[in-house]
PDB file of N, CA and C in Angstrom:
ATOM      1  N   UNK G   1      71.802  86.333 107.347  1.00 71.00           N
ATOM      2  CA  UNK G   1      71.188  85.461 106.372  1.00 71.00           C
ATOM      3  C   UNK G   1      71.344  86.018 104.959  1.00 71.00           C
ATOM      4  N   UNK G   2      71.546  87.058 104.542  1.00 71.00           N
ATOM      5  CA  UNK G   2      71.505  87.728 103.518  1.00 71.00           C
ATOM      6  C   UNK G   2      73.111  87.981 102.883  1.00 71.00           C
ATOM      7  N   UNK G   3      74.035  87.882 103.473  1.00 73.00           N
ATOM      8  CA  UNK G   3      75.287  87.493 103.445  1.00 73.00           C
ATOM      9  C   UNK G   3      75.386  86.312 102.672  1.00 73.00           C
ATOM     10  N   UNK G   4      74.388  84.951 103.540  1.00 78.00           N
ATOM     11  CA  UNK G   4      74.550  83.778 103.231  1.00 78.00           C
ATOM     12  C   UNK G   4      74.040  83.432 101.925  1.00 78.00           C
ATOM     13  N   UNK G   5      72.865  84.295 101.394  1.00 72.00           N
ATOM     14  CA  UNK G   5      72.157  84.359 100.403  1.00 72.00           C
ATOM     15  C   UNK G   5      73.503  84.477  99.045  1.00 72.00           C
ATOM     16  N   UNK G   6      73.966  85.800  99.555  1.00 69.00           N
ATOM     17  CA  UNK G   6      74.228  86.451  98.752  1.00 69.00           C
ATOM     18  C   UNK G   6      75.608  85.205  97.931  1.00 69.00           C
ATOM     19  N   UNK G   7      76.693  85.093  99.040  1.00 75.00           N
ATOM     20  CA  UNK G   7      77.754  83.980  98.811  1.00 75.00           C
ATOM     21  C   UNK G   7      77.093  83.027  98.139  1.00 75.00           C
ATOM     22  N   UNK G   8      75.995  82.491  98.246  1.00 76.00           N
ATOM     23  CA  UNK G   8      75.370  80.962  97.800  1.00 76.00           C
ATOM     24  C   UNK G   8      74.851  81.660  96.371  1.00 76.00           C
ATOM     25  N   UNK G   9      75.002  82.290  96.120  1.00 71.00           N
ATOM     26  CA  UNK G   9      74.243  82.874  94.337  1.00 71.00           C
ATOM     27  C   UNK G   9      76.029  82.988  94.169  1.00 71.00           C
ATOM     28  N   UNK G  10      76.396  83.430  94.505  1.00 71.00           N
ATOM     29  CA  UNK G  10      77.728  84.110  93.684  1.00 71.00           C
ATOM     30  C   UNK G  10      78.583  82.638  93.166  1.00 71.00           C
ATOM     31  N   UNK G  11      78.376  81.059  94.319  1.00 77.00           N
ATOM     32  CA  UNK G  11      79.005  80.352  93.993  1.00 77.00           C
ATOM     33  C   UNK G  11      78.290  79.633  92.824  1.00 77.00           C
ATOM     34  N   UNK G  12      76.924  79.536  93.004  1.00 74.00           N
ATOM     35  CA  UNK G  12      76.104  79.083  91.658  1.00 74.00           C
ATOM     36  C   UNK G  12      76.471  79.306  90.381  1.00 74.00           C
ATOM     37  N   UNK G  13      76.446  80.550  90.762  1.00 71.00           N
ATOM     38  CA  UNK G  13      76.505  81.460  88.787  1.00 71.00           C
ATOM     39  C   UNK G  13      78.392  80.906  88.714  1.00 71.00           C
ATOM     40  N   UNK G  14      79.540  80.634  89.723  1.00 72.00           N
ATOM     41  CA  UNK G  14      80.472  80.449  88.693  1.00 72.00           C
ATOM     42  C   UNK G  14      80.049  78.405  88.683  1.00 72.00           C
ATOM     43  N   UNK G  15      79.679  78.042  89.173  1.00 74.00           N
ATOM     44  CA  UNK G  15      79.256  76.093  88.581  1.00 74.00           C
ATOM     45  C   UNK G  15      78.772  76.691  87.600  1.00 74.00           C
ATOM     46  N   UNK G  16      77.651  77.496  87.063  1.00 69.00           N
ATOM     47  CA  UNK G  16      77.468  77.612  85.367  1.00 69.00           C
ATOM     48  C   UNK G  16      78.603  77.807  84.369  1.00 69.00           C
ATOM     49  N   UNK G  17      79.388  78.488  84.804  1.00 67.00           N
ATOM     50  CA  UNK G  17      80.269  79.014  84.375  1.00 67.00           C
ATOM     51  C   UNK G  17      81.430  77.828  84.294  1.00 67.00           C
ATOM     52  N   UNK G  18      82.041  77.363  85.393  1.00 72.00           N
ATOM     53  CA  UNK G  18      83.002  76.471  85.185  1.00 72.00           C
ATOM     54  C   UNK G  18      82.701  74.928  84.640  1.00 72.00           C
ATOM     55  N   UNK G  19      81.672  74.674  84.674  1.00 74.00           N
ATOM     56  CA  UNK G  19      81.124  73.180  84.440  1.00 74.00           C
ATOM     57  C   UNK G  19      80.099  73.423  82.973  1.00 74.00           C
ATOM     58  N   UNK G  20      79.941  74.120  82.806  1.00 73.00           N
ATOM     59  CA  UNK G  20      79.255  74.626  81.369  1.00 73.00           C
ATOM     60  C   UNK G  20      78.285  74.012  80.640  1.00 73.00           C
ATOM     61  N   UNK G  21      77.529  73.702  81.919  1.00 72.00           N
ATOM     62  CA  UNK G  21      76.077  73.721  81.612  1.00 72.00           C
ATOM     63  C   UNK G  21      75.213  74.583  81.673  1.00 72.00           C
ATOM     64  N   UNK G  22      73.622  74.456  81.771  1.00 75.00           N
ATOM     65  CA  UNK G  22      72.335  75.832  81.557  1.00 75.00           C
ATOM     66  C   UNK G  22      71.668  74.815  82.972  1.00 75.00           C
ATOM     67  N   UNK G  23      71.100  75.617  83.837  1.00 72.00           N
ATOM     68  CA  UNK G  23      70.186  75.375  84.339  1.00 72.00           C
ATOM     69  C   UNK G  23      68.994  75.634  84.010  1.00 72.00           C
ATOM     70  N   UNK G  24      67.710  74.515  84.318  1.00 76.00           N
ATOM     71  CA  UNK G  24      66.279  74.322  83.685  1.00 76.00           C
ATOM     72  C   UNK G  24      66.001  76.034  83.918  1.00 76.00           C
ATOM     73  N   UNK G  25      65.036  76.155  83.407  1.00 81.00           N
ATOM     74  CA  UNK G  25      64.496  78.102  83.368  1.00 81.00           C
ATOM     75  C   UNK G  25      64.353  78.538  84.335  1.00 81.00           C
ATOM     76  N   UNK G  26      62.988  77.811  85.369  1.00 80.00           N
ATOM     77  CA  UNK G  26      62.465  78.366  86.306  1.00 80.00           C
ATOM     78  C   UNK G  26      63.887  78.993  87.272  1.00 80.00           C
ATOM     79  N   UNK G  27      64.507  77.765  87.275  1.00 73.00           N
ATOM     80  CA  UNK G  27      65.928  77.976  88.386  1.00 73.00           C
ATOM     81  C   UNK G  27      66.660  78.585  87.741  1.00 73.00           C
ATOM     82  N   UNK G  28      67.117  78.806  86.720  1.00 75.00           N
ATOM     83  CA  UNK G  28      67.952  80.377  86.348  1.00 75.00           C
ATOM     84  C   UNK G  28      67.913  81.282  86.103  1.00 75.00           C
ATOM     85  N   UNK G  29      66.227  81.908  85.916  1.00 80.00           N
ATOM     86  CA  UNK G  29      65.810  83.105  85.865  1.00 80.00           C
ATOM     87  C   UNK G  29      65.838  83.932  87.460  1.00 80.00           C
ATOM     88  N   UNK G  30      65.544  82.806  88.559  1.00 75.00           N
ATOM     89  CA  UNK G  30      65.772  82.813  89.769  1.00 75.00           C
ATOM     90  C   UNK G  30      67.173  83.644  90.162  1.00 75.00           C
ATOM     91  N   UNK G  31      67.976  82.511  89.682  1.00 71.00           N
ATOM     92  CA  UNK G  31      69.433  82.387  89.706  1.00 71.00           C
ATOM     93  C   UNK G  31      70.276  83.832  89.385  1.00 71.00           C
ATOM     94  N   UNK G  32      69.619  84.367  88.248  1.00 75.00           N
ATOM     95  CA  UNK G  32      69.739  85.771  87.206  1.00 75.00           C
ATOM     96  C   UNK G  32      68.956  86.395  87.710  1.00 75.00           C
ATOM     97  N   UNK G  33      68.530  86.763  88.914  1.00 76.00           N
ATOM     98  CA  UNK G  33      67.938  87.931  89.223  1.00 76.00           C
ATOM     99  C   UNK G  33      68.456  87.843  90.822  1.00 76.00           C
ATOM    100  N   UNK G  34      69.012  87.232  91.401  1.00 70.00           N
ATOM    101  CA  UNK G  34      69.840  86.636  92.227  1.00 70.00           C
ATOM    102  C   UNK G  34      71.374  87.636  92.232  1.00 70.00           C
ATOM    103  N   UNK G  35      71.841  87.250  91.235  1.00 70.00           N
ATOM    104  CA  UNK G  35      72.958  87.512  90.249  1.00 70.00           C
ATOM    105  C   UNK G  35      72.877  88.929  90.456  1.00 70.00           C
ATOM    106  N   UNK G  36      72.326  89.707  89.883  1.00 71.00           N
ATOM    107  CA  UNK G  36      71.661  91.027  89.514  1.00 71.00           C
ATOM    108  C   UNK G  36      71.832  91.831  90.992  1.00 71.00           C
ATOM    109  N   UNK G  37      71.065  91.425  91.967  1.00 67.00           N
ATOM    110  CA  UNK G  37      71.106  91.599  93.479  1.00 67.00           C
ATOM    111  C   UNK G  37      72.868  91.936  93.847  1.00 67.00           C
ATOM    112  N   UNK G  38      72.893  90.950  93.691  1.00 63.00           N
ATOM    113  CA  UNK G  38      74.466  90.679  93.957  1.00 63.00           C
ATOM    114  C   UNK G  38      75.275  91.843  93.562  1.00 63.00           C
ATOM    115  N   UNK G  39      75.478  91.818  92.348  1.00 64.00           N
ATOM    116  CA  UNK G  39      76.509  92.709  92.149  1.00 64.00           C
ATOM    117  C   UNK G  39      76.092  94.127  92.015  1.00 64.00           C
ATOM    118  N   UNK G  40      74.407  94.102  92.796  1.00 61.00           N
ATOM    119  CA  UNK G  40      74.152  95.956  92.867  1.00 61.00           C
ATOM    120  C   UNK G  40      75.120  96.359  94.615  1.00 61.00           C
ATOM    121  N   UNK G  41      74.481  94.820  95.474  1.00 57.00           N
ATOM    122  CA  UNK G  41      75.164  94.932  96.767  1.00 57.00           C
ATOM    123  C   UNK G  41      77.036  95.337  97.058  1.00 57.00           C
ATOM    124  N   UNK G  42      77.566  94.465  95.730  1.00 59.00           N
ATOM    125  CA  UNK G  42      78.875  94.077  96.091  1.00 59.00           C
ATOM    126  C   UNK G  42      79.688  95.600  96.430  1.00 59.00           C
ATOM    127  N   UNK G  43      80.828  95.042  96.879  1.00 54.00           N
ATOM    128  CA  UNK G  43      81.915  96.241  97.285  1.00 54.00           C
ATOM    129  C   UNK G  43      82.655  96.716  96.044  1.00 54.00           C
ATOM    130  N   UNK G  44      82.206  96.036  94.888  1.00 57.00           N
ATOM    131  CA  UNK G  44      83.588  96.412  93.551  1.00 57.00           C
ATOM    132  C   UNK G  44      83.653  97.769  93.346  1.00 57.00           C
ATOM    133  N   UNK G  45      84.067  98.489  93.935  1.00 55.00           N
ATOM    134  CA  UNK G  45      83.758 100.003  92.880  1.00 55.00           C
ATOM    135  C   UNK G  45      84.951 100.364  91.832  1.00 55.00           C
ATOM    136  N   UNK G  46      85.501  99.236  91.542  1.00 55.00           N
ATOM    137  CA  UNK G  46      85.948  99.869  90.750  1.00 55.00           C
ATOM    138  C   UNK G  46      84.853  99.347  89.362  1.00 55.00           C
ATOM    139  N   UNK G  47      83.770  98.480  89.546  1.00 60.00           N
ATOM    140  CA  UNK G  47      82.839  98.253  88.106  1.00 60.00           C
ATOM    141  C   UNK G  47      82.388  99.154  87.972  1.00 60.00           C
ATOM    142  N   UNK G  48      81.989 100.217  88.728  1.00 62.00           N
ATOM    143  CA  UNK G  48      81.000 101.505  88.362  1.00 62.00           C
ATOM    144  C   UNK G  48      81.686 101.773  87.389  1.00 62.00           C
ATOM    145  N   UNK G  49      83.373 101.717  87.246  1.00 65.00           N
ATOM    146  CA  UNK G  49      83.627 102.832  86.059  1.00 65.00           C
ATOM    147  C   UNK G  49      85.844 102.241  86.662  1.00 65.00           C
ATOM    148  N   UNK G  50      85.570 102.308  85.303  1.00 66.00           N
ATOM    149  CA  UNK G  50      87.127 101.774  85.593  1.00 66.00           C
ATOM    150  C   UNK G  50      87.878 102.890  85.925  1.00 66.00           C
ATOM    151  N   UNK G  51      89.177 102.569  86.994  1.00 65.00           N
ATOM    152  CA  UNK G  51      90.530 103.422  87.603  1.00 65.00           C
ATOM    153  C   UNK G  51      90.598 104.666  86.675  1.00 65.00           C
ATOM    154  N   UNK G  52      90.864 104.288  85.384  1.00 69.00           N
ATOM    155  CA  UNK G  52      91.066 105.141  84.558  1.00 69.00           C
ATOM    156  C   UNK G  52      90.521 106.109  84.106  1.00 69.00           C
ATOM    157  N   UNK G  53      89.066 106.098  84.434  1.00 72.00           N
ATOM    158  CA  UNK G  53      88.470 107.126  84.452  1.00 72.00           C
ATOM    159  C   UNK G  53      88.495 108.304  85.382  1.00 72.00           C
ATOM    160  N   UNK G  54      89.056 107.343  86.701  1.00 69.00           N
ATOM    161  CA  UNK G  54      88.948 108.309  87.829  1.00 69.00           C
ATOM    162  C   UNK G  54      90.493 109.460  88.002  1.00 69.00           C
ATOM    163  N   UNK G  55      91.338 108.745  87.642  1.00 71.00           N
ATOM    164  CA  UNK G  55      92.702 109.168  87.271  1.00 71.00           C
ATOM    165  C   UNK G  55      93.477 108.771  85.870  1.00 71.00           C
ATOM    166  N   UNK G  56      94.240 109.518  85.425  1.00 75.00           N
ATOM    167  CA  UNK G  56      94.822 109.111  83.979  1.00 75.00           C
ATOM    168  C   UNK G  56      96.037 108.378  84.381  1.00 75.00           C
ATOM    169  N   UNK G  57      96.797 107.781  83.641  1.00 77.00           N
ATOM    170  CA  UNK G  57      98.217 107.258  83.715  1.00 77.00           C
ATOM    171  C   UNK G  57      98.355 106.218  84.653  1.00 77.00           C
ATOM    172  N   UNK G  58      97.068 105.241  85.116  1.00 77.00           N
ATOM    173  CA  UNK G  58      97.103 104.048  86.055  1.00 77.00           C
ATOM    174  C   UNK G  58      97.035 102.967  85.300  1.00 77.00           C
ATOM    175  N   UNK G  59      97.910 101.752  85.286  1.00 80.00           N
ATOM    176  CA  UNK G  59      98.160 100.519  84.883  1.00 80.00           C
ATOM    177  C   UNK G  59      97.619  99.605  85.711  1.00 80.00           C
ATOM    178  N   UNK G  60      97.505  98.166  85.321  1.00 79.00           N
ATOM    179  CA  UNK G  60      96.787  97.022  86.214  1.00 79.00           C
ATOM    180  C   UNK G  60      97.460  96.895  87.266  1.00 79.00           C
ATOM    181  N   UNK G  61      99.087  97.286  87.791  1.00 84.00           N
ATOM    182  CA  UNK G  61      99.278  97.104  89.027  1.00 84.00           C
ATOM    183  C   UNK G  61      98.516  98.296  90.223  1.00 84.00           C
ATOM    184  N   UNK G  62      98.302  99.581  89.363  1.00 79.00           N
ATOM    185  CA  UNK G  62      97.563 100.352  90.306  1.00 79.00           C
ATOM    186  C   UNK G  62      96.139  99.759  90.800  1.00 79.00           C
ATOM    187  N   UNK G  63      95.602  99.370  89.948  1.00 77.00           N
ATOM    188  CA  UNK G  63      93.777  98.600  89.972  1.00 77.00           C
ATOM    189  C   UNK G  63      94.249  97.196  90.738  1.00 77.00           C
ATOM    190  N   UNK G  64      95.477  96.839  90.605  1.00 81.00           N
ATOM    191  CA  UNK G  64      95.345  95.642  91.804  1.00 81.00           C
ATOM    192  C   UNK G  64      95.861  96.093  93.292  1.00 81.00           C
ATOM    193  N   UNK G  65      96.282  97.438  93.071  1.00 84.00           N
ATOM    194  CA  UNK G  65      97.223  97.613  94.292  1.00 84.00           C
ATOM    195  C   UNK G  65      95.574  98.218  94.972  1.00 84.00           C
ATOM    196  N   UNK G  66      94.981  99.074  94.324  1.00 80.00           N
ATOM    197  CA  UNK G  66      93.616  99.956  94.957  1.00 80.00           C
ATOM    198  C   UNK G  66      92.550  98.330  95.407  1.00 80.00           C
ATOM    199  N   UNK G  67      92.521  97.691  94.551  1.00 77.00           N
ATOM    200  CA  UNK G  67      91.038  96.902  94.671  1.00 77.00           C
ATOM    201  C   UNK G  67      91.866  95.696  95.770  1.00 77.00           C
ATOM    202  N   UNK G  68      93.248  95.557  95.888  1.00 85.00           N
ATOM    203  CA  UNK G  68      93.513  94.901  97.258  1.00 85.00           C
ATOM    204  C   UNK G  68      93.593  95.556  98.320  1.00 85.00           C
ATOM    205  N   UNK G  69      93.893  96.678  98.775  1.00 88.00           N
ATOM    206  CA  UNK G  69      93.567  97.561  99.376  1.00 88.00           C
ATOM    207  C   UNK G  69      92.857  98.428 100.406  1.00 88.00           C
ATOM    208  N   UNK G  70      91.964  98.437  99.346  1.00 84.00           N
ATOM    209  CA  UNK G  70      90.468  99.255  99.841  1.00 84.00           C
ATOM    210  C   UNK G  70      90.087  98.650 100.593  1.00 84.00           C
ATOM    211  N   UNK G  71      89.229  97.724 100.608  1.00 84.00           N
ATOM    212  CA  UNK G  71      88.975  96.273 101.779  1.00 84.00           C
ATOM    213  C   UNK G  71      89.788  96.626 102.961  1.00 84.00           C
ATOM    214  N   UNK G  72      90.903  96.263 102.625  1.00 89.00           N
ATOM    215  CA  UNK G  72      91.582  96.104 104.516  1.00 89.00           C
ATOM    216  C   UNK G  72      91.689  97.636 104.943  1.00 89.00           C
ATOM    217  N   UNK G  73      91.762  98.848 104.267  1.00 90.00           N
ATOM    218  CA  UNK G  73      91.686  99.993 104.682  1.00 90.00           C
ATOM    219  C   UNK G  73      90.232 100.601 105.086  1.00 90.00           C
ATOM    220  N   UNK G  74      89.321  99.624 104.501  1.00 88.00           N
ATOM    221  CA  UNK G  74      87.815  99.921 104.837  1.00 88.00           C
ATOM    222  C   UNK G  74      87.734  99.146 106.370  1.00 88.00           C
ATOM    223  N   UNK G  75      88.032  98.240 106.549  1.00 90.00           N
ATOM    224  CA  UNK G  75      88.204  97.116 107.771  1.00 90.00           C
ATOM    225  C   UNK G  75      88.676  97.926 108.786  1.00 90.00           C
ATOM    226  N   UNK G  76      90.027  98.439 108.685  1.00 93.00           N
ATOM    227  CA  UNK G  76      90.659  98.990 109.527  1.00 93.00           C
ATOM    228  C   UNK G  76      89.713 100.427 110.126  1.00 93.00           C
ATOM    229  N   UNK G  77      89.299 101.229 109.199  1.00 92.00           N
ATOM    230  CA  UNK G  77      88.710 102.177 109.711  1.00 92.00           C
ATOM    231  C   UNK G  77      87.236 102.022 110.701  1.00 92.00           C
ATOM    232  N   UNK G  78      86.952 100.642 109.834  1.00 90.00           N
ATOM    233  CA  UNK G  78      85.185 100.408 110.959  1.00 90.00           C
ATOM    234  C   UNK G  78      85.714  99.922 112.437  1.00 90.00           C
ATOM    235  N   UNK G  79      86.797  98.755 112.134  1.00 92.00           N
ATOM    236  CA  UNK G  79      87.463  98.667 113.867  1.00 92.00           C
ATOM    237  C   UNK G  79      87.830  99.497 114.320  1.00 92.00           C
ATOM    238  N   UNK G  80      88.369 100.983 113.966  1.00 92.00           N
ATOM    239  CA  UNK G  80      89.052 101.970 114.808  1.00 92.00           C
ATOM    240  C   UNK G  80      87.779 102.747 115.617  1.00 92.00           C
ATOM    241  N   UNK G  81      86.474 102.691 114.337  1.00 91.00           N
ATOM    242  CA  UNK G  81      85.745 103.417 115.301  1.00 91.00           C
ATOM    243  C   UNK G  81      84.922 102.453 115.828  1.00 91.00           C
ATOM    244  N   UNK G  82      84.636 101.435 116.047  1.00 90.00           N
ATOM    245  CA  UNK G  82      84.054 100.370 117.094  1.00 90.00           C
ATOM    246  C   UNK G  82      84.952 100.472 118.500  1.00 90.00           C
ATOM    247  N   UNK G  83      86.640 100.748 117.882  1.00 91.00           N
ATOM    248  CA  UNK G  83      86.862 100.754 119.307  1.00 91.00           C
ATOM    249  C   UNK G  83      87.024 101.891 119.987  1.00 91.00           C
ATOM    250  N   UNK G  84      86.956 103.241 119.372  1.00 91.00           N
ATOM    251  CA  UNK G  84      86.440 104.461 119.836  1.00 91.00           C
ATOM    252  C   UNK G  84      85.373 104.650 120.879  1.00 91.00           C
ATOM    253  N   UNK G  85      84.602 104.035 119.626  1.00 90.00           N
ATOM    254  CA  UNK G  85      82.874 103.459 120.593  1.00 90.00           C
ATOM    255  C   UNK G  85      83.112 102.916 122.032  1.00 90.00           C
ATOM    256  N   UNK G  86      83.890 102.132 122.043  1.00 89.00           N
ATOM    257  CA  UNK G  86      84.143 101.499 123.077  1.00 89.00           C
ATOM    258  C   UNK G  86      85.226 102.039 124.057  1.00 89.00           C
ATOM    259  N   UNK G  87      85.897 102.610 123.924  1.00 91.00           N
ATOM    260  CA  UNK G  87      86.250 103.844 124.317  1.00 91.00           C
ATOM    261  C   UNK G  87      85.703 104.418 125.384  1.00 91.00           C
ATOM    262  N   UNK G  88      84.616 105.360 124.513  1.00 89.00           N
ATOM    263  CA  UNK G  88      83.987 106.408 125.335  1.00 89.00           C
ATOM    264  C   UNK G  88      82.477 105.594 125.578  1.00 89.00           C
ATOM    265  N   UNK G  89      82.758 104.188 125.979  1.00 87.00           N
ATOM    266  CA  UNK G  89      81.587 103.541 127.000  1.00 87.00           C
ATOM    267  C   UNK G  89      80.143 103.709 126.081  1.00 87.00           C
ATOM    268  N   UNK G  90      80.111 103.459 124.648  1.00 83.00           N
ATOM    269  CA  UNK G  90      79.073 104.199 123.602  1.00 83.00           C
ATOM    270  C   UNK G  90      78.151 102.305 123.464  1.00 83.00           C
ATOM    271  N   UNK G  91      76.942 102.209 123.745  1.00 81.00           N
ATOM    272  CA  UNK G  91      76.793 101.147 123.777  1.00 81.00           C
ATOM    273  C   UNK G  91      75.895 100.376 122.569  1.00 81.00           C
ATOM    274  N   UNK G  92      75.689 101.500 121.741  1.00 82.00           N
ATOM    275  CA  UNK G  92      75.079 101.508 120.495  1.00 82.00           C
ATOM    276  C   UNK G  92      75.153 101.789 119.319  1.00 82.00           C
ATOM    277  N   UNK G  93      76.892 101.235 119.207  1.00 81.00           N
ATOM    278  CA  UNK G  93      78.001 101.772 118.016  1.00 81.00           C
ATOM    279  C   UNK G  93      77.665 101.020 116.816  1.00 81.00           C
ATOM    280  N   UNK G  94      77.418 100.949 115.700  1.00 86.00           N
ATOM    281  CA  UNK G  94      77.000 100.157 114.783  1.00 86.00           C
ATOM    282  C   UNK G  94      77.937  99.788 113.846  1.00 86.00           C
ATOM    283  N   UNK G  95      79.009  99.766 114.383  1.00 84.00           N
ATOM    284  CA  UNK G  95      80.419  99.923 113.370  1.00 84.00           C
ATOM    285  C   UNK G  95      80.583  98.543 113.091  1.00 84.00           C
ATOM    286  N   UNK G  96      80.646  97.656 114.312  1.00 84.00           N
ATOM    287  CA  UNK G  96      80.800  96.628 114.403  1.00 84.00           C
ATOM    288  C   UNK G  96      79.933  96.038 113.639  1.00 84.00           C
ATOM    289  N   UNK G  97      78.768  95.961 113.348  1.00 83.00           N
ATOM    290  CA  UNK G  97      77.833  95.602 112.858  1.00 83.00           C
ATOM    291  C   UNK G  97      78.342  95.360 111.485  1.00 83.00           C
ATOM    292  N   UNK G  98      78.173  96.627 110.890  1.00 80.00           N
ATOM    293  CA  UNK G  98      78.899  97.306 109.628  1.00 80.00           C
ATOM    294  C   UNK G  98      80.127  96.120 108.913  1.00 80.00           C
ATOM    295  N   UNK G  99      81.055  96.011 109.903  1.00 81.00           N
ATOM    296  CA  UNK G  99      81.877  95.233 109.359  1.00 81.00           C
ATOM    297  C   UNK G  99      81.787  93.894 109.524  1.00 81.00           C
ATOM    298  N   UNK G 100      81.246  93.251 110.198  1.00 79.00           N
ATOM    299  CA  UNK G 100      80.883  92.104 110.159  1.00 79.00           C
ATOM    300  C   UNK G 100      79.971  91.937 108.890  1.00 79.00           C
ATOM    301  N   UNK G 101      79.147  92.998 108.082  1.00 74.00           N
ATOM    302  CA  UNK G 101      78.159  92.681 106.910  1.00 74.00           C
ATOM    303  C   UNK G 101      79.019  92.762 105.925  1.00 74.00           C
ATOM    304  N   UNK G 102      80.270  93.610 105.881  1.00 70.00           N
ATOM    305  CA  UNK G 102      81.119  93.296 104.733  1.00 70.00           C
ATOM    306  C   UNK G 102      81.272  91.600 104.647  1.00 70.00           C
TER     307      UNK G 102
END
């Protein structure tokens, strides 16, 4: 449910954005603290602090090659150990879990 939450704010805030109107207060202070949630949860790391900080001499194809990337290399590693888990007969592996909340 919190997944569902989360997707249903993220598509809101861009209708403000693409259709360029204000929603009445009550519902966008809502909306903006919603918002806020969101992108403390999200996976971006590269907003903490841009590529460039972390290494010198990286261009936008490196920050698109890392931020497409990361994701399916994060994916890949929670299925390897779900099926580890499963493996060695482990019946309370939470990996799976894990990646299904991405």
């Amino acid at each position: 449910k919190l997944k569902i939450i989360i997707t249903y704010t993220q598509l809101v805030v861009g209708f403000e954005f693409a259709l360029f109107f204000k929603f009445p207060e009550p519902y966008s202070s809502f909306v903006d603290g919603l918002e806020s949630i969101t992108k403390t949860l999200s996976l971006n790391i590269l907003s903490l602090a841009p590529f460039e900080c972390y290494y010198s001499g990286t261009n936008y194809f490196t920050n698109l090659v890392f931020s497409t990337m990361y994701p399916i290399v994060l994916s890949v590693i929670l299925i390897g150990l779900h099926v580890r888990d499963q493996a060695r007969k482990k019946e309370d592996s939470p990996w799976f879990s894990i990646f299904l909340a991405l």
